[in-house]
Amino acid sequence: MQESVVTRFAPSPTGLLHIGGARTALFNYLFSRHYQGKFLLRIENTDLKRSTKEATNAIYEGLNWLGLTWDDEPVSQVSRKGRHLEVAELLISNDMAYKCFCTPEELKIMREKSISAGGFGGYNGKCRNVDASKHPPNLSPSIRLKTNNEGKTSIKDLIQGNVEVSNKEIDDMVLVRSDGTPTYMLAVAVDDHDMKITHVIRGDDHLTNTFRHIQIYQALGWKVPYFAHIPLIHGSDGKKLSKRHGALGIHNYKEDGILPQALNNYLLRLGWSHKNHEIINLKEAINWFELKNVGKSPSRFDMDKLNHLNAHYISSSKNDKLLELITPILNDFLGFNIPIEVKKKVLLAMDNLKVRAKTLNELAEDASIYAYNVPIRIEEKALTVLDQSTINMLNLTRNLLDRITDWTSEELEAAITSVVNENKVGFKEVAQPIRIAITGSLKSPSIHEVLANLGRDTSLERIDDFLRRYKTS
RNA sequence: GGCCCCAUCGUCUAGUCAGGUCUAGGACUCCAGAUUUUCAUUCUGGCAACAGGGGUUCGAAUCCCCUUGGGGUCACCA
């Protein structure tokens, strides 16, 4: 690989950036960065009916969120229509393409006939050798490639290895539609050539198209780029990934509180590996990424593993960064903007919070205990573990806490321990009532940590309020 | 259906190209134990795979063939 590497990601903006596309983009990005090459973006919007501006923006946003920065301006495929038609004309004048006047009805019958005869349903070349003088005058034709139908076409795929097919299996494909617009087959070949793409890395579903692209390259006398077809991602049931498998779009994962680092790491390990490494940051990925380490077989999407990686990236993130990320979630969750005092408390508590959250949403939910005002909502099942004696114990503890002047985690722990010792009860008997009173829940980080982070006033206020509500009986 | 591709624990994979070091390694999940005031974290241990059948070879997860299973693709979509 003497020439400098140029890769591209070429999504069609007919939907959102999905998980498979994101991985294709990631692999293209890593490969080009590994070789200090370029990573280009091309929007394949030749299907005007289905392409939308919103989808294009969603692709940009998705890539930006993942941190997959591309070089140069994105290329809009429709804007290159003139060039595509110019190439089609060139092919006609070189006798490598021809005008086809067959109607859709004719083509349909042709296809059915071919299939019933055991064929693959390709075009039979009816218009291939019709002289221009015999062309009907008032019909607009499509343009088809005069495919080489002798011998074989082979791909030296960097992932799949050598793949070849008999040229009999490749029919004269349409390059320009009868409405004068270029097809994807033509556009992709011309654009990859003009953009000087050296390595075409794309989903395995394009493998059979590649034979067609190569025929176009050969008809034009162009150098064929390297190809690398990465296996597809399936749903957890092994079937093609679709809406019923849950989240498909990248934005869904963002909304579910997944960190982009976790998604990148997960996607990277789906189909690619480097020794026994599991936790791999972007810099390491760039260093290590080679196409030869990409597997050949499709893989299944596993949410458990993504969550595990996400938990890892959350607990190793900086506290202030996490606060910044969960603030909007928290505001949304609570229905009001959390004040600065609450943010300070959450930041103090973050070390204890972040080790137990699998997603940012869980983190926000766990952090929400610092934001409530009395009365705290008490979970029903929390109340079931309380009885009069534990409530009395809480009352005792409250009076002791009230006398603490140095409201620190250490002092608080000492105070709770002294209640435990003096009353000869288990730690649990004392700790759980406090936990319920100040968090409304049976689970939280260490109780003295929560008390310390919550602050003296808020802690006592919550306990008093709780006692007021549940003491009498 | 034609053509093409793929096949190691439930899942992601190492090992396959250059056959022996593989009674097959790691990770996720699950189970058990330790730590522990709850929930987690962390730590220790455990369950679990070379799809099947033929070859080649002194020797095969690794090479060849067949079968089976899975996937992709067959548009004037991309």
XYZ file of C-alpha atoms (C1' of nucleotides) in Angstrom:
551
model
C 0.000 0.000 0.000
C 2.282 2.698 -1.298
C -0.410 5.182 -2.267
C -2.017 7.060 0.543
C -5.242 5.542 1.749
C -8.596 7.154 0.997
C -11.780 5.599 2.362
C -15.343 6.739 2.339
C -18.613 6.187 4.126
C -21.510 6.410 1.711
C -24.880 6.171 3.427
C -28.159 6.780 1.691
C -30.192 9.352 3.619
C -33.440 7.432 3.584
C -33.520 6.816 7.311
C -31.483 7.451 10.398
C -27.895 6.413 10.923
C -28.291 2.857 12.077
C -26.071 0.512 13.973
C -24.692 -1.288 10.924
C -23.921 1.957 9.155
C -22.194 3.258 12.247
C -19.898 0.268 12.319
C -19.127 0.610 8.616
C -18.279 4.247 9.243
C -16.128 3.288 12.222
C -14.142 0.728 10.258
C -13.593 3.158 7.397
C -12.548 5.832 9.850
C -10.138 3.595 11.752
C -8.601 2.172 8.617
C -7.897 5.573 7.112
C -6.567 6.975 10.377
C -4.367 3.941 10.889
C -2.657 4.667 7.576
C -2.786 8.449 8.019
C -5.101 8.613 5.042
C -8.365 10.365 4.365
C -11.866 9.466 5.400
C -14.504 10.973 3.137
C -18.253 11.177 3.355
C -20.631 10.835 0.444
C -24.380 11.091 0.712
C -25.985 8.684 -1.733
C -29.132 10.607 -2.429
C -29.802 9.632 -6.026
C -33.175 8.281 -4.975
C -34.824 11.669 -4.691
C -38.154 10.299 -3.552
C -36.757 8.644 -0.473
C -33.873 10.935 0.470
C -34.506 13.624 3.044
C -32.654 16.552 4.492
C -33.538 15.387 8.005
C -31.952 12.006 7.420
C -28.820 13.673 6.072
C -28.572 15.795 9.195
C -29.179 12.780 11.388
C -26.211 11.079 9.739
C -23.971 14.074 10.403
C -25.155 14.258 13.993
C -24.670 10.562 14.550
C -21.141 10.596 13.195
C -20.263 13.665 15.211
C -21.634 12.114 18.361
C -19.493 9.033 17.777
C -16.513 11.268 17.136
C -15.933 9.936 13.632
C -14.738 13.076 11.964
C -14.510 13.080 8.199
C -12.208 14.991 5.905
C -13.260 17.542 3.283
C -16.805 18.530 2.456
C -19.346 15.727 2.197
C -20.127 14.887 -1.419
C -23.748 14.978 -2.458
C -24.261 12.352 -5.084
C -27.128 14.117 -6.878
C -24.918 17.128 -7.420
C -22.698 14.960 -9.597
C -25.464 13.966 -11.986
C -23.831 15.790 -14.908
C -20.608 13.887 -14.463
C -22.436 10.557 -14.251
C -24.302 11.233 -17.502
C -21.096 12.344 -19.150
C -19.538 8.985 -18.300
C -22.620 7.180 -19.617
C -22.299 9.058 -22.917
C -18.632 8.182 -23.052
C -19.509 4.529 -22.664
C -22.032 4.740 -25.496
C -19.553 6.383 -27.804
C -17.019 3.674 -26.957
C -19.646 1.036 -27.729
C -19.539 -0.147 -24.115
C -23.143 0.839 -23.441
C -26.355 1.092 -25.417
C -29.825 2.516 -25.347
C -32.615 0.214 -24.252
C -36.238 0.781 -25.216
C -37.773 -2.144 -23.394
C -40.863 -1.349 -21.354
C -41.338 -2.342 -17.707
C -43.934 -4.878 -18.830
C -41.528 -6.462 -21.269
C -38.850 -6.627 -18.604
C -41.211 -8.238 -16.146
C -42.145 -10.986 -18.595
C -38.497 -11.439 -19.528
C -37.573 -11.901 -15.889
C -40.323 -14.404 -15.158
C -39.394 -16.401 -18.231
C -35.759 -16.490 -17.226
C -36.513 -17.604 -13.682
C -38.935 -20.308 -14.735
C -36.210 -21.577 -17.030
C -33.899 -21.839 -14.027
C -32.021 -18.615 -14.684
C -31.469 -15.664 -12.382
C -33.875 -13.274 -14.055
C -31.427 -10.956 -15.758
C -31.933 -8.805 -18.831
C -31.637 -10.821 -22.038
C -29.840 -8.196 -24.102
C -32.701 -7.583 -26.483
C -31.644 -4.028 -27.371
C -27.933 -4.715 -27.148
C -27.266 -4.960 -30.849
C -30.059 -2.890 -32.316
C -28.725 -0.299 -34.735
C -29.364 3.312 -33.822
C -31.256 3.825 -37.109
C -33.869 1.360 -35.872
C -34.471 3.081 -32.547
C -38.046 4.241 -32.000
C -38.088 8.050 -32.297
C -40.470 9.146 -29.561
C -39.450 6.995 -26.613
C -36.939 7.895 -23.960
C -34.558 5.006 -23.451
C -32.575 3.799 -20.490
C -28.875 3.195 -20.939
C -27.419 -0.229 -20.228
C -23.863 -1.415 -19.910
C -22.626 -3.822 -22.541
C -21.470 -6.291 -19.960
C -18.667 -8.643 -20.777
C -20.486 -11.947 -20.621
C -17.573 -14.242 -21.288
C -15.308 -15.658 -18.595
C -15.385 -14.648 -14.978
C -15.192 -11.579 -12.786
C -13.282 -11.935 -9.577
C -12.860 -9.846 -6.466
C -9.788 -9.974 -4.290
C -11.606 -8.978 -1.180
C -9.442 -7.930 1.743
C -11.814 -9.626 4.155
C -13.720 -12.259 2.240
C -10.804 -13.433 0.138
C -11.088 -14.344 -3.521
C -14.634 -14.460 -4.751
C -15.510 -15.038 -8.370
C -18.588 -15.441 -10.433
C -19.261 -16.409 -14.010
C -19.996 -13.398 -16.203
C -23.097 -15.185 -17.434
C -24.570 -14.262 -14.071
C -24.117 -10.572 -14.699
C -26.649 -8.962 -16.982
C -26.580 -5.665 -18.818
C -27.403 -3.402 -15.919
C -29.112 -0.046 -16.233
C -26.730 2.879 -15.873
C -29.168 5.678 -16.627
C -32.893 5.453 -16.110
C -35.323 6.374 -18.867
C -36.074 9.566 -16.923
C -32.459 10.566 -17.432
C -31.209 10.026 -13.881
C -28.135 7.900 -13.175
C -28.525 4.745 -11.122
C -26.611 3.863 -8.019
C -24.503 1.336 -9.956
C -23.110 4.011 -12.248
C -22.913 6.741 -9.636
C -21.039 4.693 -7.073
C -18.413 3.542 -9.555
C -17.873 7.007 -10.999
C -17.793 8.705 -7.616
C -15.408 6.244 -6.027
C -13.112 6.711 -8.995
C -13.332 10.500 -9.038
C -12.907 10.741 -5.274
C -9.808 8.585 -5.644
C -11.069 6.060 -3.127
C -8.383 3.435 -2.621
C -10.291 1.135 -0.269
C -13.998 0.523 -0.487
C -15.036 -0.801 2.930
C -18.740 -1.541 3.099
C -21.323 -4.056 4.247
C -21.307 -7.596 2.930
C -24.688 -6.987 1.344
C -22.816 -5.129 -1.392
C -20.572 -8.028 -2.277
C -22.565 -9.185 -5.294
C -22.944 -5.602 -6.510
C -19.199 -5.416 -6.614
C -19.056 -7.669 -9.654
C -21.174 -5.107 -11.440
C -19.065 -2.215 -10.263
C -15.957 -3.976 -11.502
C -17.515 -4.414 -14.916
C -18.124 -0.674 -15.051
C -14.549 0.038 -14.001
C -13.266 -2.330 -16.652
C -15.445 -0.843 -19.380
C -13.952 2.533 -18.530
C -10.417 1.209 -18.245
C -10.165 2.464 -14.670
C -8.087 1.005 -11.899
C -10.230 -1.064 -9.568
C -9.946 -0.097 -5.887
C -9.403 -2.554 -3.073
C -12.591 -3.956 -1.643
C -13.336 -5.085 1.891
C -16.803 -6.400 2.686
C -17.540 -6.527 6.361
C -20.032 -9.098 7.634
C -23.423 -7.849 8.676
C -24.829 -7.407 12.154
C -27.876 -9.479 12.967
C -30.400 -9.272 15.773
C -30.035 -11.428 18.863
C -32.124 -14.118 17.139
C -29.746 -14.299 14.186
C -32.192 -12.680 11.809
C -31.628 -9.531 9.878
C -31.581 -6.524 12.167
C -34.901 -4.715 12.081
C -37.170 -2.542 14.147
C -38.505 -5.438 16.147
C -35.050 -6.028 17.596
C -35.393 -2.773 19.453
C -33.088 0.135 18.949
C -31.753 0.471 15.451
C -30.843 4.114 15.131
C -27.750 5.529 16.769
C -29.860 8.224 18.402
C -31.808 5.539 20.282
C -28.656 4.487 22.076
C -27.860 8.065 22.907
C -31.348 8.499 24.346
C -30.942 5.307 26.339
C -27.909 6.757 28.082
C -25.196 4.935 26.175
C -21.859 6.697 25.902
C -20.359 7.030 22.402
C -17.092 5.505 23.631
C -18.987 2.424 24.741
C -20.833 2.099 21.460
C -17.637 2.510 19.456
C -15.866 -0.045 21.594
C -18.743 -2.479 21.291
C -19.101 -2.052 17.540
C -15.380 -2.408 17.076
C -15.310 -5.762 18.842
C -18.234 -6.992 16.790
C -16.361 -8.643 13.980
C -12.895 -7.398 14.804
C -10.462 -8.348 17.522
C -6.942 -7.717 18.694
C -5.601 -10.498 20.884
C -7.599 -10.610 24.104
C -8.281 -6.906 24.365
C -11.822 -5.956 25.223
C -11.615 -2.392 26.497
C -10.150 -0.407 23.641
C -10.126 3.356 23.309
C -10.174 5.185 19.999
C -6.458 5.845 20.002
C -5.622 2.191 20.545
C -8.189 1.219 17.949
C -6.465 3.429 15.381
C -3.118 1.901 16.250
C -4.307 -1.662 16.073
C -6.922 -1.642 13.358
C -6.153 -3.847 10.370
C -8.608 -5.308 7.901
C -7.044 -8.720 8.219
C -8.360 -8.962 11.761
C -11.934 -8.545 10.665
C -13.881 -11.814 10.817
C -15.816 -13.241 7.917
C -19.013 -14.317 9.593
C -21.946 -12.203 10.682
C -22.436 -11.432 14.357
C -25.359 -10.896 16.645
C -26.118 -7.782 18.558
C -25.839 -8.268 22.325
C -27.232 -5.523 24.514
C -25.815 -7.085 27.706
C -22.294 -6.650 26.483
C -22.918 -3.085 25.356
C -24.310 -2.297 28.792
C -21.303 -3.837 30.448
C -18.961 -1.670 28.393
C -21.121 1.343 29.058
C -20.921 0.760 32.806
C -17.167 0.616 32.475
C -16.954 3.877 30.542
C -19.316 5.605 32.948
C -17.352 4.620 36.019
C -14.107 5.699 34.417
C -15.440 9.066 33.257
C -14.611 12.313 35.022
C -17.195 13.408 37.576
C -17.776 16.862 36.141
C -18.207 15.406 32.687
C -20.838 13.022 33.995
C -22.633 15.813 35.778
C -22.747 17.756 32.531
C -24.152 14.718 30.712
C -26.852 13.884 33.225
C -28.010 17.425 33.981
C -30.402 17.609 31.016
C -31.675 14.108 31.774
C -32.196 15.048 35.396
C -33.981 18.293 34.508
C -36.237 16.428 32.176
C -36.860 13.708 34.707
C -37.704 16.109 37.530
C -39.565 18.670 35.517
C -37.476 21.562 36.756
C -33.910 22.779 36.337
C -31.778 21.571 39.184
C -30.244 24.428 41.207
C -26.521 24.865 41.679
C -26.641 23.520 45.286
C -28.019 20.244 44.008
C -25.349 20.072 41.324
C -22.711 20.486 44.003
C -24.201 17.657 46.029
C -24.386 15.374 43.002
C -20.793 16.142 42.170
C -19.742 15.203 45.713
C -21.691 11.996 45.436
C -20.534 11.113 41.938
C -17.738 8.749 42.949
C -20.274 6.542 44.691
C -22.954 6.983 42.080
C -21.005 6.201 38.947
C -19.832 2.732 39.944
C -23.370 1.456 40.066
C -24.940 2.846 36.902
C -25.093 0.992 33.614
C -26.488 3.913 31.672
C -26.569 7.680 32.017
C -30.297 7.416 32.598
C -29.735 5.135 35.574
C -27.074 7.502 36.823
C -29.471 10.430 36.574
C -32.154 8.472 38.367
C -29.761 7.534 41.160
C -28.605 11.132 41.415
C -32.160 12.399 41.651
C -32.243 11.672 45.396
C -30.179 14.836 45.862
C -32.720 16.978 44.083
C -35.995 16.319 45.870
C -37.677 18.519 48.398
C -39.676 17.157 51.304
C -41.886 15.258 51.412
C -39.740 12.548 49.855
C -41.685 9.917 47.990
C -41.255 6.621 49.828
C -41.317 3.414 47.803
C -44.025 1.049 48.974
C -41.775 -1.923 49.413
C -39.459 0.192 51.543
C -42.263 0.768 54.020
C -42.865 -2.940 54.423
C -39.483 -3.472 56.074
C -40.201 -0.888 58.735
C -41.869 -1.476 62.056
C -42.304 0.557 65.238
C -38.981 -0.495 66.740
C -36.958 0.500 63.662
C -38.772 3.799 63.575
C -37.919 4.310 67.216
C -34.328 3.551 66.349
C -34.477 6.238 63.685
C -35.764 8.667 66.230
C -32.840 7.869 68.517
C -30.350 8.234 65.704
C -31.884 11.506 64.633
C -31.269 12.993 68.051
C -27.680 11.902 68.004
C -27.108 13.239 64.493
C -28.544 16.542 65.576
C -25.667 16.983 68.004
C -22.994 16.440 65.348
C -21.301 19.691 64.543
C -18.690 18.350 62.146
C -20.995 16.918 59.442
C -18.548 14.626 57.697
C -18.760 11.098 56.432
C -16.397 9.895 59.192
C -18.277 11.575 62.019
C -21.589 10.347 60.713
C -20.363 6.793 60.436
C -19.034 6.992 64.001
C -22.369 8.281 65.245
C -24.330 5.525 63.525
C -21.906 2.921 64.827
C -22.369 4.192 68.355
C -26.148 3.789 68.078
C -25.585 0.244 66.849
C -23.281 -0.579 69.745
C -25.285 1.074 72.490
C -28.492 -0.620 71.455
C -26.890 -3.930 70.637
C -28.569 -4.178 67.221
C -27.317 -4.944 63.755
C -25.975 -2.147 61.594
C -28.813 -2.802 59.233
C -31.432 -1.974 61.857
C -30.092 1.510 62.109
C -28.941 2.119 58.571
C -32.010 1.008 56.639
C -34.492 3.345 58.386
C -32.178 6.271 57.705
C -31.775 5.211 54.098
C -35.519 4.996 53.649
C -36.126 8.328 55.337
C -33.612 10.254 53.258
C -33.821 8.455 49.908
C -37.242 6.814 49.990
C -35.569 3.673 48.716
C -33.983 0.457 49.965
C -30.862 0.947 47.936
C -28.326 3.715 47.798
C -24.619 4.272 48.288
C -23.223 4.109 51.832
C -25.626 5.804 54.180
C -23.070 8.038 55.891
C -21.825 9.137 52.459
C -25.322 10.083 51.388
C -25.902 11.980 54.631
C -22.620 13.824 54.218
C -23.304 14.739 50.601
C -26.865 15.740 51.308
C -25.730 18.120 54.020
C -26.903 18.582 57.588
C -29.978 20.669 56.986
C -31.449 18.611 54.195
C -30.697 15.345 55.965
C -32.367 16.365 59.211
C -35.242 17.956 57.375
C -35.940 14.695 55.547
C -35.665 12.580 58.669
C -37.943 14.893 60.624
C -40.450 14.960 57.846
C -40.342 11.202 57.625
C -40.855 10.791 61.369
C -43.714 13.238 61.296
C -45.418 11.119 58.675
C -44.745 7.625 59.977
C -44.006 7.828 63.713
C -47.540 7.773 65.024
C -49.290 4.478 65.168
C -35.148 -21.203 -7.034
C -30.066 -19.330 -9.531
C -25.510 -17.259 -7.918
C -22.291 -15.924 -3.810
C -20.619 -16.092 1.242
C -20.216 -18.033 6.196
C -19.825 -22.013 10.323
C -15.159 -22.513 17.735
C -18.984 -22.003 24.564
C -26.093 -19.144 24.689
C -23.475 -14.366 22.636
C -18.736 -11.614 20.966
C -14.243 -13.865 19.883
C -8.472 -16.011 20.186
C -6.442 -20.056 17.705
C -7.203 -21.487 11.071
C -3.327 -18.420 6.273
C 2.604 -20.976 7.750
C -1.228 -28.793 10.959
C 1.714 -30.784 16.753
C 2.898 -25.978 22.449
C -5.343 -26.738 22.317
C -7.381 -32.369 27.901
C -9.276 -25.242 22.948
C -7.740 -19.201 25.808
C -10.328 -14.378 26.908
C -14.932 -11.326 27.399
C -20.471 -10.835 28.206
C -24.519 -13.533 30.419
C -25.712 -17.179 34.201
C -24.469 -19.904 38.909
C -21.600 -20.342 43.661
C -18.438 -18.117 47.292
C -15.586 -13.813 49.582
C -15.955 -8.496 50.886
C -20.398 -5.602 52.642
C -25.348 -1.346 56.363
C -28.867 -1.924 51.319
C -27.972 -1.831 45.989
C -23.893 -2.030 43.201
C -18.631 -2.337 42.568
C -14.449 -5.486 43.352
C -12.191 -10.388 43.995
C -12.205 -15.919 43.642
C -14.256 -20.185 41.509
C -17.772 -22.811 38.213
C -21.124 -24.261 33.876
C -20.443 -23.957 28.688
C -17.855 -24.831 22.029
C -14.276 -26.953 17.429
C -22.199 -28.421 13.208
C -22.104 -33.799 11.084
C -19.636 -37.339 7.896
C -15.686 -38.761 4.881
C -10.688 -38.155 3.387
C -5.036 -36.282 3.429
C -1.344 -36.946 7.454
C 2.678 -40.119 12.240
C -0.646 -36.133 13.917
C -6.443 -31.850 11.999
C -10.319 -26.795 15.389
C -6.530 -25.846 11.616
C -5.858 -28.661 4.704
C -9.548 -31.125 0.859
C -14.579 -33.062 -0.354
C -19.712 -33.926 0.812
C -23.977 -33.040 3.925
C -26.535 -29.883 7.146
C -27.516 -25.171 9.049
C -27.332 -19.762 8.661
C -26.823 -15.334 5.789
C -26.475 -12.129 1.404
C -28.095 -11.007 -3.472
C -30.931 -11.460 -7.849
C -35.072 -3.583 -9.645
C -35.165 1.834 -14.573
C -33.761 1.042 -4.705
C -29.370 2.229 -2.668
